[in-house]
XYZ file of C-alpha atoms in Angstrom:
768
model
C -0.025 -0.066 -0.057
C 2.876 2.405 0.406
C 3.171 2.622 -3.342
C -0.597 2.871 -3.924
C -1.834 6.463 -4.951
C -5.546 5.344 -4.832
C -6.035 6.052 -8.638
C -8.580 3.363 -8.710
C -7.441 2.156 -12.127
C -7.330 -1.414 -10.683
C -10.785 -1.057 -9.342
C -12.055 0.130 -12.673
C -10.337 -2.608 -14.474
C -11.800 -5.288 -12.162
C -15.305 -3.779 -12.463
C -16.677 -1.515 -15.272
C -13.695 -1.016 -17.506
C -12.810 -4.630 -18.405
C -13.776 -7.643 -16.424
C -17.054 -6.875 -14.517
C -16.033 -9.151 -11.634
C -15.772 -6.627 -8.793
C -13.362 -8.461 -6.610
C -11.712 -5.288 -5.274
C -12.909 -1.787 -4.620
C -11.945 1.259 -2.480
C -12.792 0.584 1.269
C -12.952 3.181 3.967
C -12.405 6.887 3.595
C -9.948 9.439 4.165
C -6.664 8.149 5.787
C -8.263 4.629 5.989
C -9.016 4.446 2.321
C -7.380 1.378 0.731
C -7.903 -1.037 -2.170
C -9.310 -4.138 -0.678
C -11.647 -7.128 -1.149
C -15.042 -7.354 0.401
C -14.361 -7.896 4.250
C -10.784 -7.288 3.675
C -10.163 -10.955 2.887
C -7.081 -12.164 1.132
C -7.442 -12.220 -2.682
C -7.300 -15.987 -2.845
C -10.512 -16.031 -0.637
C -12.409 -13.538 -2.663
C -14.280 -13.774 -5.939
C -10.935 -12.801 -7.679
C -10.037 -14.912 -10.756
C -6.471 -13.851 -10.853
C -6.751 -12.477 -14.242
C -4.082 -9.912 -13.499
C -6.116 -7.078 -15.164
C -5.460 -4.950 -12.079
C -1.720 -5.677 -12.423
C -1.797 -4.513 -16.035
C -3.131 -0.946 -15.317
C -1.230 -0.267 -11.973
C 1.000 2.808 -12.684
C 3.177 2.486 -9.634
C 3.909 -1.097 -8.928
C 1.818 -1.329 -6.028
C 0.390 -4.568 -7.810
C 2.995 -6.969 -8.905
C 3.497 -10.634 -9.654
C 4.746 -12.599 -6.427
C 8.003 -13.970 -8.147
C 8.922 -11.731 -10.983
C 11.342 -13.370 -13.411
C 14.966 -12.219 -13.387
C 15.542 -10.098 -16.667
C 19.346 -9.956 -17.631
C 19.116 -7.610 -20.613
C 16.719 -5.437 -22.576
C 13.505 -7.246 -23.763
C 11.268 -7.075 -26.849
C 7.746 -8.031 -27.326
C 6.121 -10.306 -29.958
C 2.319 -9.991 -30.725
C 0.773 -13.458 -31.008
C -2.311 -15.377 -30.019
C -3.003 -17.191 -26.751
C -2.651 -20.982 -26.963
C -5.576 -21.961 -24.582
C -9.180 -21.584 -25.157
C -11.265 -20.968 -28.390
C -11.638 -17.149 -27.482
C -8.314 -16.429 -29.280
C -7.130 -13.523 -27.051
C -4.216 -11.483 -28.263
C -1.178 -11.678 -26.208
C 2.325 -9.847 -26.299
C 5.054 -12.047 -25.107
C 7.899 -10.250 -23.543
C 11.297 -11.987 -24.307
C 14.747 -11.430 -22.581
C 17.185 -10.537 -25.354
C 20.025 -12.233 -23.770
C 18.519 -15.659 -22.711
C 15.715 -15.978 -25.168
C 13.305 -16.657 -22.415
C 9.696 -15.485 -22.111
C 9.471 -13.214 -18.959
C 5.946 -11.940 -19.229
C 2.649 -12.235 -21.249
C 0.719 -8.976 -21.680
C -2.761 -8.061 -23.052
C -3.019 -6.658 -26.398
C -5.650 -3.758 -26.570
C -5.510 -3.744 -30.406
C -6.791 -7.485 -30.712
C -10.370 -7.482 -31.806
C -11.380 -10.642 -30.032
C -10.044 -9.825 -26.625
C -9.869 -5.963 -26.560
C -7.169 -5.746 -24.033
C -8.439 -8.509 -21.628
C -6.799 -11.836 -20.478
C -7.687 -14.579 -18.169
C -5.190 -16.138 -15.624
C -4.033 -18.736 -18.124
C -3.408 -16.120 -20.781
C -1.432 -13.852 -18.584
C 0.386 -16.286 -16.285
C 0.262 -19.628 -18.158
C 2.988 -19.136 -20.526
C 5.976 -20.720 -18.582
C 5.090 -24.168 -19.833
C 6.811 -23.320 -23.250
C 10.225 -23.429 -21.583
C 9.562 -26.014 -18.916
C 12.308 -28.474 -18.239
C 9.924 -31.449 -19.128
C 9.834 -30.428 -22.889
C 10.696 -33.180 -25.221
C 13.935 -31.992 -26.896
C 15.029 -34.891 -29.112
C 13.419 -37.712 -31.070
C 12.947 -40.885 -28.961
C 12.805 -44.424 -30.089
C 11.627 -47.353 -27.865
C 14.290 -50.184 -27.363
C 13.354 -53.624 -26.334
C 9.857 -54.820 -25.483
C 6.989 -52.716 -26.892
C 5.227 -50.518 -24.125
C 7.580 -51.347 -21.516
C 11.172 -51.016 -22.962
C 13.093 -47.836 -22.308
C 13.296 -44.871 -24.768
C 16.564 -43.775 -26.162
C 17.484 -40.583 -27.902
C 17.823 -40.712 -31.603
C 18.673 -38.286 -34.514
C 15.899 -36.896 -36.760
C 17.183 -38.827 -39.675
C 17.198 -42.173 -37.717
C 13.730 -41.531 -36.157
C 11.989 -40.295 -39.516
C 13.584 -43.236 -41.582
C 12.241 -45.673 -38.958
C 8.719 -44.111 -39.068
C 8.754 -43.936 -42.781
C 9.843 -47.558 -43.181
C 7.149 -48.756 -40.802
C 4.308 -46.608 -41.932
C 4.669 -47.932 -45.628
C 3.324 -51.205 -44.308
C -0.143 -49.588 -43.267
C -1.138 -47.382 -46.189
C -4.739 -47.445 -46.543
C -7.610 -47.895 -44.061
C -5.268 -49.644 -41.471
C -3.749 -46.212 -40.846
C -5.295 -43.337 -38.912
C -4.073 -39.961 -37.676
C -5.261 -37.690 -34.948
C -4.435 -34.048 -35.632
C -4.151 -31.424 -33.026
C -6.550 -28.471 -32.175
C -3.584 -26.932 -30.351
C -1.485 -26.705 -33.467
C -1.812 -24.229 -36.196
C -3.992 -24.288 -39.219
C -0.865 -24.914 -41.354
C 0.118 -27.933 -39.298
C -3.307 -29.397 -39.681
C -3.571 -28.687 -43.489
C -0.216 -30.459 -44.023
C -1.095 -33.414 -41.790
C -4.521 -34.178 -43.458
C -2.965 -33.751 -46.888
C -0.221 -36.244 -45.789
C -2.839 -38.738 -44.749
C -4.888 -38.440 -47.943
C -2.268 -38.243 -50.413
C 0.671 -40.290 -48.975
C -1.232 -42.782 -46.642
C -4.323 -43.092 -48.894
C -6.492 -42.794 -45.733
C -9.379 -40.547 -44.770
C -9.145 -41.863 -41.153
C -8.445 -38.208 -40.024
C -9.985 -36.540 -37.047
C -9.196 -34.097 -34.082
C -10.848 -33.276 -30.747
C -13.885 -31.563 -32.154
C -15.289 -35.177 -31.968
C -15.032 -35.137 -28.325
C -16.560 -31.552 -27.891
C -18.633 -29.954 -30.426
C -19.286 -32.476 -33.220
C -22.934 -32.742 -32.391
C -23.072 -28.974 -32.863
C -21.234 -29.179 -36.246
C -23.296 -32.132 -37.478
C -26.534 -30.257 -36.452
C -25.621 -26.946 -37.862
C -24.415 -28.530 -41.260
C -27.675 -30.250 -41.561
C -29.841 -27.342 -40.701
C -27.696 -24.427 -41.995
C -25.049 -25.865 -44.123
C -22.127 -24.409 -41.951
C -20.856 -25.729 -38.671
C -19.432 -22.458 -37.157
C -20.647 -19.674 -34.813
C -22.934 -17.341 -36.649
C -22.013 -14.031 -35.049
C -19.245 -12.170 -33.399
C -18.208 -11.613 -29.568
C -19.402 -8.064 -30.098
C -22.790 -9.407 -30.453
C -22.712 -10.708 -26.840
C -22.513 -7.094 -25.757
C -25.291 -6.078 -28.291
C -27.811 -8.772 -27.361
C -30.908 -8.155 -25.569
C -31.090 -11.470 -24.007
C -28.408 -14.138 -23.650
C -29.167 -17.816 -23.103
C -26.181 -19.699 -21.565
C -26.880 -23.394 -21.741
C -24.662 -26.429 -20.782
C -21.459 -24.200 -20.259
C -19.653 -22.350 -17.673
C -18.062 -19.243 -19.477
C -16.463 -17.796 -16.292
C -14.291 -20.953 -15.922
C -13.877 -22.081 -19.520
C -14.013 -18.851 -21.491
C -13.356 -16.023 -19.095
C -12.727 -13.144 -21.509
C -15.961 -14.056 -23.508
C -17.724 -14.166 -20.028
C -16.614 -10.612 -19.333
C -18.188 -9.508 -22.487
C -21.499 -11.279 -21.400
C -21.281 -9.554 -17.985
C -20.891 -6.181 -19.798
C -24.008 -6.770 -21.666
C -26.028 -7.603 -18.495
C -24.617 -5.062 -16.016
C -24.111 -2.064 -18.311
C -26.648 -2.499 -21.014
C -29.567 -4.391 -19.296
C -29.561 -7.629 -21.261
C -31.533 -10.387 -19.748
C -29.715 -13.661 -18.999
C -31.172 -17.197 -18.785
C -28.923 -19.800 -17.563
C -29.808 -23.512 -18.169
C -27.443 -25.846 -16.265
C -27.855 -28.653 -13.680
C -25.063 -27.101 -11.632
C -25.021 -23.555 -10.216
C -22.380 -21.500 -12.099
C -21.081 -18.090 -11.460
C -23.273 -16.567 -14.152
C -26.331 -17.622 -12.166
C -25.495 -14.549 -9.962
C -26.339 -12.358 -12.810
C -29.413 -14.440 -14.232
C -32.946 -13.340 -14.526
C -33.927 -17.106 -14.723
C -32.008 -20.130 -13.924
C -33.470 -23.378 -15.283
C -32.025 -26.446 -13.427
C -33.048 -29.196 -15.723
C -32.041 -32.751 -14.919
C -28.963 -33.983 -17.082
C -30.202 -35.428 -20.422
C -33.474 -33.714 -20.583
C -32.565 -30.781 -22.860
C -34.559 -31.968 -25.862
C -37.834 -31.851 -23.849
C -36.968 -28.434 -22.406
C -36.123 -26.909 -25.680
C -39.172 -28.324 -27.397
C -41.313 -26.864 -24.665
C -39.814 -23.515 -25.074
C -40.444 -23.656 -28.697
C -44.095 -24.783 -28.163
C -44.737 -21.883 -25.984
C -43.285 -19.461 -28.597
C -45.554 -20.844 -31.204
C -48.674 -21.193 -28.817
C -48.418 -17.653 -27.691
C -48.025 -16.030 -31.119
C -44.353 -15.170 -30.624
C -42.945 -17.048 -33.577
C -41.224 -15.001 -36.247
C -43.878 -15.885 -39.089
C -42.112 -13.947 -41.914
C -38.715 -15.617 -41.195
C -40.374 -19.071 -40.751
C -42.233 -18.809 -43.962
C -39.663 -17.296 -46.207
C -36.445 -18.557 -44.954
C -37.146 -22.188 -43.489
C -38.441 -25.600 -44.412
C -39.450 -28.511 -42.516
C -41.615 -26.380 -40.165
C -44.959 -28.429 -40.008
C -43.011 -31.747 -39.409
C -41.107 -30.152 -36.723
C -44.143 -28.520 -35.065
C -46.064 -31.792 -34.913
C -43.395 -32.957 -32.496
C -42.732 -29.873 -30.640
C -46.411 -29.414 -29.987
C -46.419 -32.593 -27.972
C -44.122 -30.862 -25.358
C -46.200 -28.610 -23.269
C -44.577 -26.918 -20.395
C -46.473 -29.258 -18.086
C -45.201 -32.319 -19.878
C -41.685 -30.983 -19.911
C -41.793 -30.123 -16.406
C -42.408 -33.667 -15.371
C -39.340 -34.718 -17.500
C -36.840 -31.973 -16.663
C -37.760 -30.890 -13.081
C -38.122 -27.219 -14.315
C -41.266 -25.615 -13.273
C -43.822 -24.964 -16.147
C -44.180 -21.340 -15.376
C -40.366 -21.023 -15.567
C -40.327 -22.643 -19.033
C -43.003 -20.190 -20.222
C -41.151 -17.235 -18.769
C -37.837 -18.235 -20.407
C -39.602 -18.671 -23.806
C -41.127 -15.229 -23.595
C -37.942 -13.496 -22.722
C -36.104 -15.326 -25.571
C -38.673 -14.577 -28.262
C -39.446 -11.092 -27.620
C -37.318 -8.159 -28.838
C -34.517 -7.019 -28.449
C -32.458 -9.710 -30.130
C -31.294 -12.864 -28.327
C -28.152 -14.907 -28.419
C -27.732 -18.684 -27.822
C -24.462 -19.700 -26.214
C -23.743 -23.313 -25.433
C -20.980 -25.619 -24.527
C -20.386 -29.330 -24.007
C -22.979 -29.781 -21.472
C -25.334 -29.753 -24.552
C -23.134 -31.983 -26.749
C -21.403 -34.634 -24.556
C -24.550 -36.881 -24.485
C -25.904 -39.818 -26.410
C -28.549 -37.254 -27.613
C -25.985 -34.427 -28.211
C -27.045 -33.912 -31.912
C -30.606 -33.905 -30.923
C -29.907 -31.289 -28.263
C -28.050 -29.192 -30.739
C -30.993 -29.312 -33.143
C -33.209 -28.379 -30.344
C -31.329 -25.083 -30.045
C -31.284 -24.572 -33.727
C -35.008 -25.038 -33.914
C -35.433 -22.419 -31.162
C -33.342 -19.883 -33.060
C -35.288 -20.518 -36.256
C -38.717 -20.424 -34.841
C -37.831 -17.051 -33.049
C -36.252 -15.793 -36.315
C -33.053 -15.064 -34.519
C -30.425 -15.481 -37.321
C -28.875 -13.349 -39.899
C -28.680 -10.123 -37.993
C -26.426 -8.200 -35.466
C -26.795 -9.107 -31.752
C -28.578 -12.370 -32.388
C -27.347 -15.822 -33.507
C -25.948 -19.026 -32.486
C -22.580 -19.594 -30.579
C -21.088 -22.875 -29.603
C -18.084 -21.962 -27.421
C -15.227 -23.894 -28.808
C -12.808 -25.496 -26.214
C -9.381 -25.296 -27.795
C -7.439 -22.476 -29.274
C -7.618 -23.937 -32.799
C -10.452 -26.310 -32.850
C -12.219 -24.328 -35.322
C -9.265 -23.860 -37.613
C -8.531 -27.572 -37.382
C -11.845 -28.395 -38.842
C -11.375 -25.669 -41.375
C -8.164 -27.079 -42.496
C -9.761 -30.337 -43.357
C -8.823 -32.474 -40.425
C -12.109 -34.430 -40.665
C -12.736 -37.884 -42.000
C -15.665 -36.816 -44.241
C -14.412 -33.387 -45.755
C -11.612 -31.649 -47.338
C -10.497 -28.168 -46.297
C -13.246 -25.713 -45.877
C -15.906 -28.384 -45.165
C -15.910 -29.364 -48.863
C -17.248 -32.821 -48.843
C -15.649 -35.775 -50.662
C -17.620 -34.933 -53.786
C -16.296 -35.681 -57.377
C -15.854 -31.944 -58.202
C -14.110 -31.339 -54.938
C -11.784 -34.332 -55.298
C -10.968 -33.205 -58.906
C -9.962 -29.686 -57.719
C -7.778 -30.902 -54.890
C -6.444 -33.617 -57.176
C -5.374 -31.201 -59.774
C -3.711 -28.965 -57.241
C -1.982 -31.839 -55.516
C -1.020 -33.752 -58.734
C -3.082 -36.625 -57.667
C -6.318 -37.006 -59.776
C -8.059 -39.969 -58.826
C -5.739 -40.913 -56.003
C -7.451 -39.009 -53.151
C -9.758 -41.450 -51.251
C -13.348 -40.662 -51.832
C -15.080 -42.533 -48.931
C -15.362 -41.081 -45.500
C -12.969 -42.261 -42.890
C -13.344 -43.080 -39.255
C -14.025 -40.711 -36.468
C -11.548 -40.832 -33.485
C -13.907 -42.733 -31.212
C -14.457 -45.411 -34.070
C -10.718 -45.387 -34.687
C -10.207 -46.606 -30.989
C -13.206 -49.130 -31.252
C -11.696 -50.554 -34.461
C -8.386 -51.371 -32.714
C -10.151 -54.265 -31.215
C -11.135 -55.761 -34.569
C -8.736 -57.765 -36.992
C -9.491 -55.286 -39.789
C -9.299 -52.268 -37.794
C -6.635 -49.579 -37.301
C -3.255 -51.072 -36.794
C -0.895 -47.949 -37.076
C -1.467 -44.250 -35.734
C 0.146 -40.888 -35.981
C -0.904 -38.585 -33.282
C -0.002 -34.934 -33.196
C -0.566 -32.858 -30.075
C -3.457 -35.023 -28.461
C -3.529 -37.451 -25.567
C -6.355 -39.795 -26.300
C -5.369 -41.868 -23.219
C -6.613 -39.106 -21.102
C -9.295 -37.823 -23.236
C -11.119 -41.013 -24.332
C -13.959 -42.256 -22.143
C -13.410 -45.530 -20.026
C -9.658 -45.095 -20.083
C -8.948 -48.592 -18.828
C -10.559 -50.035 -21.857
C -8.967 -47.456 -24.158
C -5.499 -48.409 -22.872
C -6.211 -52.069 -23.670
C -7.145 -51.186 -27.250
C -4.290 -48.931 -27.949
C -1.872 -51.770 -26.876
C -3.203 -53.688 -29.959
C -1.813 -51.214 -32.331
C 1.242 -52.491 -34.208
C 2.812 -49.076 -34.511
C 2.168 -45.850 -32.689
C 3.954 -42.420 -33.385
C 3.303 -39.441 -31.037
C 4.393 -36.019 -31.818
C 4.097 -33.607 -28.822
C 5.844 -31.142 -26.636
C 5.578 -33.326 -23.482
C 5.496 -36.751 -22.573
C 2.024 -37.977 -21.595
C -0.098 -41.075 -21.223
C -0.296 -41.815 -24.895
C 3.289 -40.993 -25.633
C 4.382 -43.545 -22.916
C 3.003 -46.238 -25.305
C 4.571 -44.981 -28.490
C 7.128 -46.699 -30.510
C 8.626 -43.298 -31.598
C 8.002 -39.921 -30.080
C 8.903 -36.826 -32.053
C 9.542 -33.354 -30.325
C 7.311 -30.519 -31.611
C 7.632 -26.835 -31.060
C 5.003 -24.869 -28.828
C 2.989 -22.092 -30.140
C 5.800 -19.709 -29.075
C 8.388 -21.154 -31.268
C 6.727 -21.145 -34.551
C 4.725 -18.985 -37.124
C 1.241 -19.780 -38.272
C -2.423 -18.993 -37.708
C -5.282 -19.884 -35.344
C -8.937 -19.419 -35.880
C -11.032 -18.704 -33.023
C -14.680 -19.425 -32.148
C -15.923 -16.252 -33.954
C -14.305 -17.558 -37.090
C -11.356 -14.912 -36.826
C -8.098 -16.083 -38.283
C -5.285 -14.634 -36.410
C -1.528 -14.846 -36.650
C 0.797 -16.857 -34.363
C 4.249 -15.356 -34.494
C 7.639 -17.060 -33.272
C 8.889 -15.374 -30.199
C 11.714 -17.683 -28.970
C 13.969 -20.383 -30.772
C 12.720 -23.999 -30.882
C 13.534 -25.734 -27.536
C 16.201 -28.227 -27.905
C 15.894 -30.038 -31.281
C 12.085 -29.645 -31.585
C 10.611 -28.744 -34.942
C 7.235 -27.304 -36.116
C 4.672 -29.903 -36.622
C 4.269 -29.053 -40.353
C 7.909 -29.223 -41.012
C 8.110 -32.683 -39.317
C 5.199 -34.149 -41.336
C 6.604 -32.682 -44.548
C 9.954 -34.276 -44.080
C 8.378 -37.650 -43.312
C 6.143 -37.297 -46.463
C 9.185 -36.781 -48.775
C 11.123 -39.693 -47.110
C 7.930 -41.949 -47.675
C 7.624 -40.768 -51.202
C 11.188 -41.579 -51.944
C 10.877 -44.918 -50.289
C 7.826 -46.115 -52.027
C 8.299 -44.208 -55.284
C 5.402 -41.924 -54.943
C 5.349 -38.762 -57.174
C 4.309 -36.235 -54.566
C 7.538 -35.249 -52.790
C 7.397 -31.804 -54.227
C 3.932 -31.338 -52.746
C 5.682 -31.144 -49.325
C 8.482 -28.583 -49.844
C 7.132 -25.564 -48.365
C 9.501 -22.782 -47.473
C 7.523 -21.088 -44.840
C 4.024 -21.534 -43.166
C 2.704 -18.668 -45.298
C 3.187 -20.905 -48.403
C 0.955 -23.462 -46.787
C -1.686 -21.029 -45.866
C -1.676 -19.572 -49.464
C -2.210 -23.083 -50.853
C -5.155 -23.663 -48.429
C -6.693 -20.347 -49.172
C -6.512 -20.967 -53.038
C -8.428 -24.219 -52.503
C -10.736 -23.032 -49.828
C -13.348 -20.402 -50.802
C -14.154 -19.254 -47.338
C -10.541 -18.294 -46.788
C -9.464 -17.274 -50.350
C -9.214 -13.561 -49.455
C -7.015 -13.895 -46.453
C -3.321 -13.782 -46.501
C -0.357 -13.260 -44.010
C 0.074 -9.875 -45.708
C -3.402 -8.868 -44.872
C -3.351 -10.425 -41.194
C -0.104 -8.674 -40.438
C -1.406 -5.261 -41.758
C -5.098 -5.443 -40.523
C -5.319 -7.890 -37.696
C -7.577 -10.944 -37.618
C -10.048 -11.439 -40.278
C -13.429 -13.388 -39.956
C -14.186 -15.898 -42.733
C -15.927 -16.146 -45.158
C -13.560 -13.879 -46.797
C -13.977 -14.638 -50.696
C -11.527 -11.991 -51.917
C -8.638 -9.742 -51.069
C -10.820 -6.785 -51.050
C -13.469 -8.240 -48.765
C -13.382 -7.073 -45.168
C -14.481 -10.384 -43.555
C -17.977 -11.376 -42.387
C -19.064 -10.501 -38.815
C -22.228 -12.347 -38.873
C -23.660 -15.047 -41.194
C -27.004 -15.779 -42.829
C -28.121 -12.289 -43.589
C -29.586 -13.466 -47.044
C -29.264 -17.065 -47.343
C -27.674 -20.186 -45.938
C -24.771 -22.366 -47.237
C -27.256 -25.214 -47.670
C -29.481 -22.975 -49.894
C -32.208 -20.269 -49.496
C -33.771 -22.048 -46.460
C -32.628 -23.465 -43.211
C -34.204 -26.585 -42.050
C -36.221 -27.577 -38.920
C -35.190 -30.890 -37.718
C -37.468 -32.540 -35.126
C -36.303 -34.849 -32.194
C -38.331 -36.612 -29.572
C -36.853 -36.667 -26.021
C -34.963 -40.088 -25.810
C -33.453 -41.897 -22.846
C -32.079 -39.497 -20.428
C -28.679 -41.316 -20.590
C -27.092 -44.618 -21.569
C -26.539 -45.353 -17.903
C -28.626 -44.113 -15.033
C -28.291 -44.294 -11.200
C -28.891 -47.758 -9.515
C -28.735 -48.936 -5.875
C -25.123 -49.937 -6.271
C -24.299 -46.632 -8.078
C -26.689 -44.066 -6.845
C -25.108 -40.769 -7.959
C -24.955 -39.036 -11.452
C -21.383 -37.801 -12.385
C -21.073 -34.591 -14.285
C -17.712 -33.510 -15.652
C -16.124 -30.329 -17.071
C -13.299 -27.960 -16.662
C -12.093 -25.531 -14.051
C -10.652 -22.092 -14.398
C -6.966 -22.939 -13.374
C -6.506 -25.861 -15.612
C -7.120 -26.791 -19.264
C -8.534 -29.858 -20.444
C -6.427 -32.818 -19.048
C -3.705 -30.635 -17.661
C -0.692 -31.781 -19.676
C 0.127 -27.984 -20.029
C -1.206 -26.421 -17.054
C 0.296 -28.863 -14.593
C 3.557 -27.341 -15.822
C 2.583 -23.848 -14.650
C 3.538 -23.415 -11.026
C 1.147 -20.523 -10.305
C -1.890 -22.516 -11.766
C -1.001 -25.502 -9.680
C -0.740 -23.372 -6.499
C -4.366 -22.143 -7.156
C -5.689 -25.730 -8.066
C -3.344 -28.547 -6.835
C -5.821 -31.277 -6.041
C -8.567 -33.099 -8.011
C -11.785 -31.809 -6.168
C -14.970 -33.868 -6.181
C -17.837 -31.321 -5.853
C -20.811 -32.736 -3.788
C -23.820 -31.424 -2.101
C -23.326 -31.397 1.670
C -26.461 -33.472 2.317
C -25.042 -36.240 0.096
C -21.623 -35.833 1.750
C -23.121 -36.561 5.237
C -25.345 -39.358 3.713
C -22.177 -41.179 2.534
C -19.879 -40.606 5.517
C -17.542 -38.058 3.693
C -15.787 -35.082 5.227
C -15.346 -31.801 3.604
C -11.751 -31.539 2.492
C -11.251 -35.255 3.093
C -10.111 -37.884 0.679
C -12.858 -39.455 -1.364
C -12.929 -42.410 -3.787
C -15.378 -42.268 -6.744
C -16.308 -45.544 -8.488
C -18.177 -46.303 -11.585
C -18.644 -49.651 -13.348
C -15.483 -49.077 -15.336
C -12.945 -47.676 -12.932
C -12.282 -45.452 -10.025
C -10.435 -42.328 -9.033
C -9.395 -40.705 -5.671
C -9.900 -36.858 -4.892
C -10.786 -34.361 -2.316
C -14.443 -33.979 -1.276
C -15.687 -30.362 -1.571
C -18.930 -29.644 -0.154
C -20.873 -27.089 -2.286
C -24.485 -26.138 -2.646
C -23.715 -25.638 -6.422
C -24.559 -29.272 -6.659
C -28.046 -30.704 -6.503
C -28.379 -33.846 -4.198
C -27.761 -36.936 -6.165
C -25.259 -35.301 -8.573
C -21.496 -34.891 -8.220
C -18.836 -32.904 -10.395
C -15.360 -33.866 -11.368
C -13.138 -31.857 -13.620
C -11.281 -33.529 -16.637
C -7.909 -32.667 -15.385
C -5.587 -35.350 -14.271
C -4.043 -34.687 -10.943
C -2.318 -37.318 -8.603
C -3.006 -40.043 -11.150
C -6.685 -39.506 -11.043
C -8.833 -38.400 -13.910
C -12.589 -38.331 -14.512
C -12.300 -40.393 -17.692
C -11.477 -43.604 -15.706
C -15.151 -43.380 -14.750
C -16.891 -42.176 -17.914
C -18.929 -44.341 -20.224
C -18.002 -45.242 -23.783
C -21.540 -44.879 -25.039
C -21.900 -42.691 -28.169
C -24.233 -40.285 -29.811
C -25.370 -42.290 -33.019
C -25.043 -39.141 -35.416
C -21.660 -37.555 -34.270
C -20.111 -40.478 -32.302
C -19.271 -38.361 -29.322
C -18.958 -40.003 -25.985
C -21.414 -39.430 -23.234
C -19.069 -37.612 -20.742
C -21.689 -35.756 -19.034
C -23.719 -38.524 -17.450
C -22.799 -41.778 -15.844
C -23.662 -43.684 -12.597
C -21.079 -43.664 -9.614
C -20.768 -44.093 -6.007
C -18.555 -42.412 -3.466
C -16.589 -43.807 -0.520
C -14.262 -42.498 2.062
C -10.556 -43.332 1.746
C -9.316 -44.904 5.013
C -6.148 -43.557 6.432
């Protein structure tokens, strides 16, 4: 406080200027005035999210990091894009000129997606890039498969070995898993390698495990699988419906823009979630539906909209099809019937429908609480039908917004890392295959039948005719697949496994060859965020050890395989710079054809579709038509079974899973950031106090959670955020425990996503 001048910049940053959190304020008056939390509690015990926005605006150094890094020389900054969630915040990495070490990560006020904001991971989570655990040289396993030790190898030895082995598996016995953490350019080269050199469409990435139902539903109803509007529309919406997601934890900067709409501009907020989330504090309505009942709830809201004359008749009549068939189903779901299924009061269903359908414009925002179900595609269609019947597409402020989990999961799909489409969501049609075949010098050689999605790749490993060799880049399926014990057994049936990543992890531990890749901070490229904004990634530091960019490794491997087998495509993998890759992708992909590195460097991020160099990019979709044609399509679904597995006497509780603020997905990266681990060191099992007492647990004590498939050990955390009969466990792996030891490998039939959100479990105390 000796350095504080009570300018209140930190207070404004925490409140109305940026974050709309309000963790700190000016307490007292006169000589007792000070910056403090409510009740003068320590920051760690307040509602502070450790975003560091206060730190970024303090002019005197009164607020500082606990352990500032030593800086031995002048520094320079490099503008790039955050490697964490799909919001795509701009960051400025400060680098020590003498040591080439990153010493700070600052917000970028000029970035159009984050407008000068960052969360705790974006501001403080950069240290993983130069962590001692980084893989620095290729590794080859000696001796017994799965158990023999790894030895260091040269790049030539490792890639020659991989090339000589993979030639045995060209065709459907090969599969590749691309990375939503890598760049667009990395993904484009990897899918090109698989299709051209390996002759396989068995290509997928983590969208299968998060938003594949959203993509499937949007492609069917609209013809595009992307968010329709921009983050600015959060702030311009008159109503926000936040369903099946926890933006404060998972997409904090997007959540700040939602809070701005509510606090500053009076937007209504409807939260639909079985668990109480922080956004409930701002909600006009919180609908606490039972897990797995979203179809009934959304059908009932739509029925109210039609029944009370709130439907957008002009939009429905002139811009949609399938309305009558859909309405015949929706009309069966009165609020009273839906109340009996969902546990939400009929009057609350009516109130939510009225708020949503009446002006001004609403915005639908959803996450994996909608998609990670055996009825995930049906849930997504329920949301799309709601948007269509209310006419809430094709204008500013409205629209549909699936919040993407990883930094480049949107771009990975855009780049063609999917089993059923080439870059730009261009299906495996004759005209598309000819165009790509001409460009790649491979007419008639690109496989024309859809390949396997990742969940089916894993299932196929148990069959004699299934996948036998895999090339996995920047993903860890032995932490992200459901029923991990079974997944581990299936992976051990592979005959050859290559993992390319920055850290050793559960999947890499089973690999025959491990290849060291560079992190986001060591390479150039582009990411595409949740609002379809393509943004530059810029190299800030030299590659760690002998690591190489993903695209460079794959190109080198492709050339070696072409030489070994006599394939004529080695020249197709001779790019000099990632910009060359992007230019090729843009030439073949109409939605990207107007974007180039030159424009991105000069103008900042650009939102696709951008069909020409003169086009400014597209802030919202569907103003005049839809990619599928003139009309969007209503698709009806009945409420099916609530889940593939429901509670029983032996397993009486429902497990819900998700993420927490201080970790990212499985934690492979965030476990290597000391500050994040300090805030979230243990795997917490959230449980209602009544259930805790019922099962003999103690708040803060050790608890074992068991399902029919496995078990984990964590720390019991009593909280009234949970309803009785339900518990919550985050996906992160801590102390060798992870939620996916429990989850069920039951799949949505349309998208093949696993049902991560519902399975039956029991809890027990851990003795001693």
